XYZ file of C-alpha atoms in Angstrom:
401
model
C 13.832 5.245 5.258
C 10.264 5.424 5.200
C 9.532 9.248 6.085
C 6.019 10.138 4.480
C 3.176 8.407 4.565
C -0.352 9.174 2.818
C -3.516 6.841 3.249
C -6.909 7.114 1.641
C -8.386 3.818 2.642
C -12.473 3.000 3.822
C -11.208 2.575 7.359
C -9.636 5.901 7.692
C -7.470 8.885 5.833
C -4.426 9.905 6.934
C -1.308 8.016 8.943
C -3.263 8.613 12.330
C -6.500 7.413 11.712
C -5.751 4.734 9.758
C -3.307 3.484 12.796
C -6.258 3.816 14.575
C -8.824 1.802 12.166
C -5.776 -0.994 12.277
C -5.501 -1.194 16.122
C -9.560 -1.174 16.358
C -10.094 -3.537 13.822
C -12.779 -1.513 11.979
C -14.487 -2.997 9.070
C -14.984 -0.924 6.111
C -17.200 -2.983 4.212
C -20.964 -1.841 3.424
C -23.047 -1.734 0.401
C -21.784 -0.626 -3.220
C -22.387 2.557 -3.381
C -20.426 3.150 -6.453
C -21.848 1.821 -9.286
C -25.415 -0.141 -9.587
C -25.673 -3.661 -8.566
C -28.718 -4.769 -10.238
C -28.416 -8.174 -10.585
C -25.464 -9.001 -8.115
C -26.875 -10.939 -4.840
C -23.966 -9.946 -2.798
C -23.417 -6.188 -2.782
C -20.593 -4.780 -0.391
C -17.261 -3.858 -0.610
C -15.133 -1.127 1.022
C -15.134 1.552 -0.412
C -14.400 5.601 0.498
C -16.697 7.106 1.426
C -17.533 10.976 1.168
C -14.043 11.802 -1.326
C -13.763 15.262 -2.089
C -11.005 15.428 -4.949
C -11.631 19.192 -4.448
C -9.549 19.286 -0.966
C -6.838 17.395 -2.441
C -6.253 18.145 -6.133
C -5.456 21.956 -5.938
C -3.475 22.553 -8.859
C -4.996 20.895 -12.025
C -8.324 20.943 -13.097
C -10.723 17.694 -11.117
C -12.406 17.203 -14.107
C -9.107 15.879 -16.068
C -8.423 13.320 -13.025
C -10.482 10.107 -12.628
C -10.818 8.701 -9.634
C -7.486 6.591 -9.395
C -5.364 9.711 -10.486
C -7.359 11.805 -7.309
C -6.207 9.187 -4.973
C -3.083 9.375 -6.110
C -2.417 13.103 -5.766
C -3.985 12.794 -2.501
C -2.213 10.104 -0.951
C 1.062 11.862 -2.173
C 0.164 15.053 -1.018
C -0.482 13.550 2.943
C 3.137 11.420 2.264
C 4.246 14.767 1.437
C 3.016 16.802 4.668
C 4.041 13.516 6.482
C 7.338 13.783 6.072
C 7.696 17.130 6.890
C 9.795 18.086 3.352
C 8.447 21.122 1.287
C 6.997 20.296 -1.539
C 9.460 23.655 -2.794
C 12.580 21.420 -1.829
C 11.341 18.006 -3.563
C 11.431 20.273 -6.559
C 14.884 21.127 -6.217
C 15.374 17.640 -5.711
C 16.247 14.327 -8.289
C 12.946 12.179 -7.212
C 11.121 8.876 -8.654
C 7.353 8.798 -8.699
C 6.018 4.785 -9.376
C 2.592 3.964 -8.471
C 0.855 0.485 -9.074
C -2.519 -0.292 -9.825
C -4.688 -2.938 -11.299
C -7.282 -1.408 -12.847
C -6.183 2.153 -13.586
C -9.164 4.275 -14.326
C -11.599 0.861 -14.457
C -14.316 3.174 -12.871
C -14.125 4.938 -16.102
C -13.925 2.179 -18.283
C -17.529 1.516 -16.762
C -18.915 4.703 -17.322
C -17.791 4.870 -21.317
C -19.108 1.016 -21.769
C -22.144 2.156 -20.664
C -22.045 5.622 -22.673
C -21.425 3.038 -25.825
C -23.963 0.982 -25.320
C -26.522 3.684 -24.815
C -25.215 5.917 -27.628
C -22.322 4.516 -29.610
C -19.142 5.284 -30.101
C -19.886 9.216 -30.944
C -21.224 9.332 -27.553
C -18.211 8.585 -25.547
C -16.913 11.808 -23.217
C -13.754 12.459 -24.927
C -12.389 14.194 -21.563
C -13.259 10.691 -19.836
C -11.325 8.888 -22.752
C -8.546 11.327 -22.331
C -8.066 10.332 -18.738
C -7.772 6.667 -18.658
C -4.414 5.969 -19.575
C -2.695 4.652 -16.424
C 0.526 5.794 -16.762
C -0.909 9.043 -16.116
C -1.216 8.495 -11.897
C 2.074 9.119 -11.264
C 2.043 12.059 -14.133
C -0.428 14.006 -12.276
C 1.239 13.596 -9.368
C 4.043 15.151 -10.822
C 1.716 18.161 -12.438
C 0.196 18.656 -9.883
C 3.208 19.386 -7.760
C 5.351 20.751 -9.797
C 7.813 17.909 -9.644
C 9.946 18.105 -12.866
C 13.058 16.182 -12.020
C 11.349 12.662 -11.702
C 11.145 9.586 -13.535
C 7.331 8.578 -13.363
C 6.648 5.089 -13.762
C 3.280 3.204 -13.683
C 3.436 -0.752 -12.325
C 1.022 -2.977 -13.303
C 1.697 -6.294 -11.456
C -1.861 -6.303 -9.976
C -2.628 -6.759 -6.751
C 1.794 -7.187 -5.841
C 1.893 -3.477 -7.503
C 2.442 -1.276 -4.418
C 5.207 -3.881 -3.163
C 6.864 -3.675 -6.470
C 6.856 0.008 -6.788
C 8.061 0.380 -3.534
C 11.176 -2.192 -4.173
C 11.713 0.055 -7.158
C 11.677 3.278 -4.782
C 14.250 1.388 -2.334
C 16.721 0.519 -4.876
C 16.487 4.037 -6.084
C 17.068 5.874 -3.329
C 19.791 3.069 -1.883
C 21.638 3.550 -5.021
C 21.527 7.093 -5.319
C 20.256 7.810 -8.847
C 17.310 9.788 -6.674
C 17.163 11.855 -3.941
C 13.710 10.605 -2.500
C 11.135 8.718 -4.040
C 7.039 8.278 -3.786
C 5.816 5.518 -4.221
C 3.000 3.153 -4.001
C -0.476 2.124 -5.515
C -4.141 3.511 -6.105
C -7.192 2.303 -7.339
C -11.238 2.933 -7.389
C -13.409 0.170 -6.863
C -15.097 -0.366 -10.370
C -18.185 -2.703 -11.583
C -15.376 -4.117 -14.135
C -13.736 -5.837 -11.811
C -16.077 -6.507 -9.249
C -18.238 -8.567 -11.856
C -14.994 -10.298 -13.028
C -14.426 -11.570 -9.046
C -18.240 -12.557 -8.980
C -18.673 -14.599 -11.848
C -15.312 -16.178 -10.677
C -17.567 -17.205 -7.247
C -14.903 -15.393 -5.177
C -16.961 -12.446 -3.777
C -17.812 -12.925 -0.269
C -21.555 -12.926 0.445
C -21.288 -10.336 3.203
C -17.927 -9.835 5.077
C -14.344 -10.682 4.534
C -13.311 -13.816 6.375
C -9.587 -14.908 5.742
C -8.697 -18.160 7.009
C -11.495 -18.575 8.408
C -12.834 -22.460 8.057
C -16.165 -20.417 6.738
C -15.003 -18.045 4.707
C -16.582 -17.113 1.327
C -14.172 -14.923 -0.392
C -12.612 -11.185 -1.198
C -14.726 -8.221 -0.725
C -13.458 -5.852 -3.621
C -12.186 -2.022 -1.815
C -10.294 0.826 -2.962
C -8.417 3.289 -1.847
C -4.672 4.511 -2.096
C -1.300 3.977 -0.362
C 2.174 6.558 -0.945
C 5.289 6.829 1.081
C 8.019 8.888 0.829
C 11.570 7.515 0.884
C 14.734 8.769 1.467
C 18.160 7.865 2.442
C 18.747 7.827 6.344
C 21.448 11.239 5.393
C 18.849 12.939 4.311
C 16.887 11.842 6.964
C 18.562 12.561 9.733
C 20.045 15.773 8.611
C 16.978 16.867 8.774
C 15.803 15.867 11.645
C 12.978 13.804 9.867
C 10.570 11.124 11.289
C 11.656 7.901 10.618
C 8.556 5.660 10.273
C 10.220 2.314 9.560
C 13.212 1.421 7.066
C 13.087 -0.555 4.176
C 15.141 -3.333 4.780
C 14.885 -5.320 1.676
C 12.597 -7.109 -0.936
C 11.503 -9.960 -2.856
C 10.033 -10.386 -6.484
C 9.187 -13.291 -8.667
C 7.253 -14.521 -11.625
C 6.153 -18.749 -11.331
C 4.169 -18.652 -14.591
C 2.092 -20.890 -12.216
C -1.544 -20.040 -13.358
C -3.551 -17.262 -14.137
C -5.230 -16.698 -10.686
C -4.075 -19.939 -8.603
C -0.840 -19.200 -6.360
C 1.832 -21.294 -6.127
C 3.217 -22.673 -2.616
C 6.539 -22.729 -4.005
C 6.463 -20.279 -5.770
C 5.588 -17.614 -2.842
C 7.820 -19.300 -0.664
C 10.856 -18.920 -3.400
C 9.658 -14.636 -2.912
C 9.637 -14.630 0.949
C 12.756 -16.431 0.727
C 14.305 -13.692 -1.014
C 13.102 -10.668 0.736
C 14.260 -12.461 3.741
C 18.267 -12.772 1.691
C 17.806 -9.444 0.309
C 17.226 -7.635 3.639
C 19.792 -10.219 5.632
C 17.220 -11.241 7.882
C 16.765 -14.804 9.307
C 13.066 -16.126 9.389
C 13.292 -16.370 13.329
C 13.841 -12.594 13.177
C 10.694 -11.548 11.876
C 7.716 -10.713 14.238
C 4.377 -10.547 12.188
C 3.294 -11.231 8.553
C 0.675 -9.464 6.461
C -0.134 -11.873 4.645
C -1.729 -11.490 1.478
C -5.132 -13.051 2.918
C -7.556 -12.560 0.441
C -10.174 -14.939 1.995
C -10.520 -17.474 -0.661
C -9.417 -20.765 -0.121
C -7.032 -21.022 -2.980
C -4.554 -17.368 -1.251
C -5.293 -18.696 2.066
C -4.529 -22.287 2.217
C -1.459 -21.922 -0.089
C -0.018 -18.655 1.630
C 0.041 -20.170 4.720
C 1.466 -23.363 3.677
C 4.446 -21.743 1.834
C 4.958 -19.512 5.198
C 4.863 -22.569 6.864
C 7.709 -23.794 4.777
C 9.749 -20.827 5.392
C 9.077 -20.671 8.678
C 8.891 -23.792 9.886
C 5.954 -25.227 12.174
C 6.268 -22.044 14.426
C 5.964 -19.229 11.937
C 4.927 -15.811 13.081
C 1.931 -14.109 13.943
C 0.224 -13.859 10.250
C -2.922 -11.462 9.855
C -4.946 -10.291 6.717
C -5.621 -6.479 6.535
C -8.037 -7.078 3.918
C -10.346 -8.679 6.478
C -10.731 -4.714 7.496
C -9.887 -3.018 3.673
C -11.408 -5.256 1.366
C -9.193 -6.254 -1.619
C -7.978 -3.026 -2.600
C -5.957 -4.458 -5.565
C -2.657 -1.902 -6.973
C -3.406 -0.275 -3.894
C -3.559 -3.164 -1.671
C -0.247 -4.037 -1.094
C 1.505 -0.313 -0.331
C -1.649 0.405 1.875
C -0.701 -3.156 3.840
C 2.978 -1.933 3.572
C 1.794 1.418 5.511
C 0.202 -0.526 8.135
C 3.371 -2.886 9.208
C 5.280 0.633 9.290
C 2.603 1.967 11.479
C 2.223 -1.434 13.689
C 6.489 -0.861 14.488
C 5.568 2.862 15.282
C 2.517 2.298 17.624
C 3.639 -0.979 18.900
C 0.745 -3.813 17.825
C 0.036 -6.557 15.365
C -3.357 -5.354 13.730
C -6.077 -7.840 13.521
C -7.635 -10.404 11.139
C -11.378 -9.446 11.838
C -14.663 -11.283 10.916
C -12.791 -14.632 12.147
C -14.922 -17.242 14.112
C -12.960 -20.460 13.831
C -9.258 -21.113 11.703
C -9.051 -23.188 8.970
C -7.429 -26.916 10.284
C -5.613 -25.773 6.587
C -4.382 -22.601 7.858
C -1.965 -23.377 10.535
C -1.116 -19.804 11.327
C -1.864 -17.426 14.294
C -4.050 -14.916 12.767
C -4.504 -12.534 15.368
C -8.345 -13.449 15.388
C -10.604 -9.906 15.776
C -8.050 -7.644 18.383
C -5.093 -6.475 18.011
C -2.343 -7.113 20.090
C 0.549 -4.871 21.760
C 4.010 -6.238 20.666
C 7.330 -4.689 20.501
C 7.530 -4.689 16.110
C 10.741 -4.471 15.290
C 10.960 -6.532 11.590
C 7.535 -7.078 9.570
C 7.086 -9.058 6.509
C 4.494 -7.595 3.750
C 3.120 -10.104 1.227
C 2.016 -9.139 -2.248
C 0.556 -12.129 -4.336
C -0.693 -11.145 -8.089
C -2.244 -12.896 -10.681
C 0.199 -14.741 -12.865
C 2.609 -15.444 -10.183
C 3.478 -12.199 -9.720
C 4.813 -11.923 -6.337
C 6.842 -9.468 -4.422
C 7.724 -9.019 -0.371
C 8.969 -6.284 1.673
C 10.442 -6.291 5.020
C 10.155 -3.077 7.204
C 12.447 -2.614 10.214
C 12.327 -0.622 13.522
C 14.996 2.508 12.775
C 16.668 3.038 16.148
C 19.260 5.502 16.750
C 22.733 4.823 16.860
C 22.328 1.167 16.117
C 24.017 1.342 13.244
């Protein structure tokens, strides 16, 4: 059961205002602010704004965190509050901290290329070097509070990370080996990658447009997404919130290409989440798709949803039209929003749309948000290398079981 849920995202921080940014279909792209753009034409991204690691990281010293390890400890630290648990009782408690993320600390990978170039090697900050390690995000977390009974594990399947740590949450807490789990994805936008995704020709010129017959590409974001997990015992002998419940996953490798999905492939993953959680295609009410914006994601997602689905698939919708491409985060913060679309009753948006693809024969939801009675949503995670993984979220209602 999904019981916690922390968002730092460009469109809003915090379960509320995020659910808020979704149903609105706020944009949170405007220009880099970041890191210096000299030299790139196209400049935005989504990024968040006005971050104050101070309010969130209260335990360790801010200086030893980069910018992916802050959003981590605060994402965790609103799943935390969320869900209502004491942090005092999670420490009494068997838990599993795994995070994904694509870049880990790439924003200060920037910063010490930069320091090298200018001085050398002897004029690296060793405190910077210290901190880029990624499998420390979900070790600070765990410093920070106090969590000592945890397995901490750091995903890297790119921009399918969240969805994969979260499967690996799910199975955790189904099985019993822990009593709750957080789990998720973080990362800070970085010139690293942002250069990578512009000499590649996929950054959009100016706004995310996902299938979209005009669309130019991703806008790059960043931001984190956590929730807290926990069997529906625990739950409800608590009295807890029950967001959404995990009702099962999909992963898989194709080997396909580097960077080019695979229809069959990504229809091979759906079709698995949709085994693994019992649920028949008909069942499911709206997809977040993947959606980065290029043509590549767009036409091929929808085709392999298409051949899942059949020629009357669900309501599909891009987040990142609103998030930018928020990469390890990107998934668990898309993850967040079907839980909070069953809660509050809507499909978000796919914003910045003007006319659909003839390619993309989906329902996108184009620019408002609808009211709908969620009770099963499908969240897409599509990686580089093949690396996919999907997650279906349920309604909880009482007594139905």
């Amino acid at each position: 059961m999904l019981t916690g849920l922390g968002v730092l995202s460009s469109i809003g921080v915090g379960a509320a205002e995020f659910a808020d940014g979704l149903r609105a279909g706020r944009s949170g792209a405007k220009p880099i602010e970041g890191f210096d753009t000299e030299g790139f034409e196209y400049t935005n991204a989504c990024e968040v704004r006005g971050f104050d690691p101070h309010r969130w990281v209260r335990e360790l010293p801010v200086h030893e965190l980069g910018r992916a390890s802050q959003f981590s400890v605060a994402a965790t630290g609103m799943a935390i509050e969320n869900s209502g648990l004491p942090v005092e009782v999670l420490r009494a408690r068997r838990g599993l901290i795994a995070l994904g993320t694509t870049d880990g600390e790439g924003f200060d990978l920037d910063r010490l290329v930069q320091e090298e170039i200018g001085a050398g090697l002897p004029g690296l900050d060793t405190a910077v070097v210290r901190r880029l390690a990624p499998h420390r995000l979900p070790l600070v977390v765990a410093r920070e509070f106090g969590l000592s009974r945890v397995e901490t594990a750091t995903i890297t399947t790119a921009c399918a990370a969240g969805n994969y740590a979260i499967g690996y949450g799910f199975d955790a807490v189904r099985n019993g080996e822990v009593d709750y789990a957080l789990c998720g994805g973080a990362d800070a936008i970085c010139r690293k990658t942002f250069a990578g995704f512009y000499r590649m020709g996929t950054i959009a010129p100016d706004l995310c447009r996902p299938f979209d017959k005009d669309r130019k590409g991703i806008l790059t974001g960043e931001g984190a997404g956590v929730v807290l997990m926990e069997s529906l015992e625990s739950a409800l002998a608590r009295g807890a919130r029950v967001h959404a419940e995990v009702l099962g996953y999909g992963l898989g490798c194709d080997a396909f290409h580097q960077v080019a999905p695979q229809q069959d492939g990504v229809a091979r993953c759906m079709s698995a989440a949709l085994d693994n959680a019992g649920v028949k295609p008909e069942q499911v009410d709206f997809i977040s798709a993947h959606g980065t914006g290029t043509k590549a994601n767009d036409v091929t997602e929808s085709r392999a949803i298409r051949q899942v689905f059949g020629t009357e698939p669900p309501r599909t919708v891009s987040m990142k039209s609103m998030l930018g491409h928020t990469m390890g985060a990107a998934s668990a913060l898309a993850l967040i929003g079907c839980a909070l679309a069953i809660t509050h009753g809507f499909v978000p948006p796919t914003i910045n749309h003007r006319e659909t693809d003839p390619e993309c024969e989906i329902d996108c939801v184009p620019n408002v948000s609808v009211p709908a009675d969620v009770r099963i949503a499908q969240n897409n995670g599509l990686a580089f290398g093949g690396n996919n993984a999907v997650v279906l979220l349920g309604k909880y209602e009482e007594g139905a079981r």
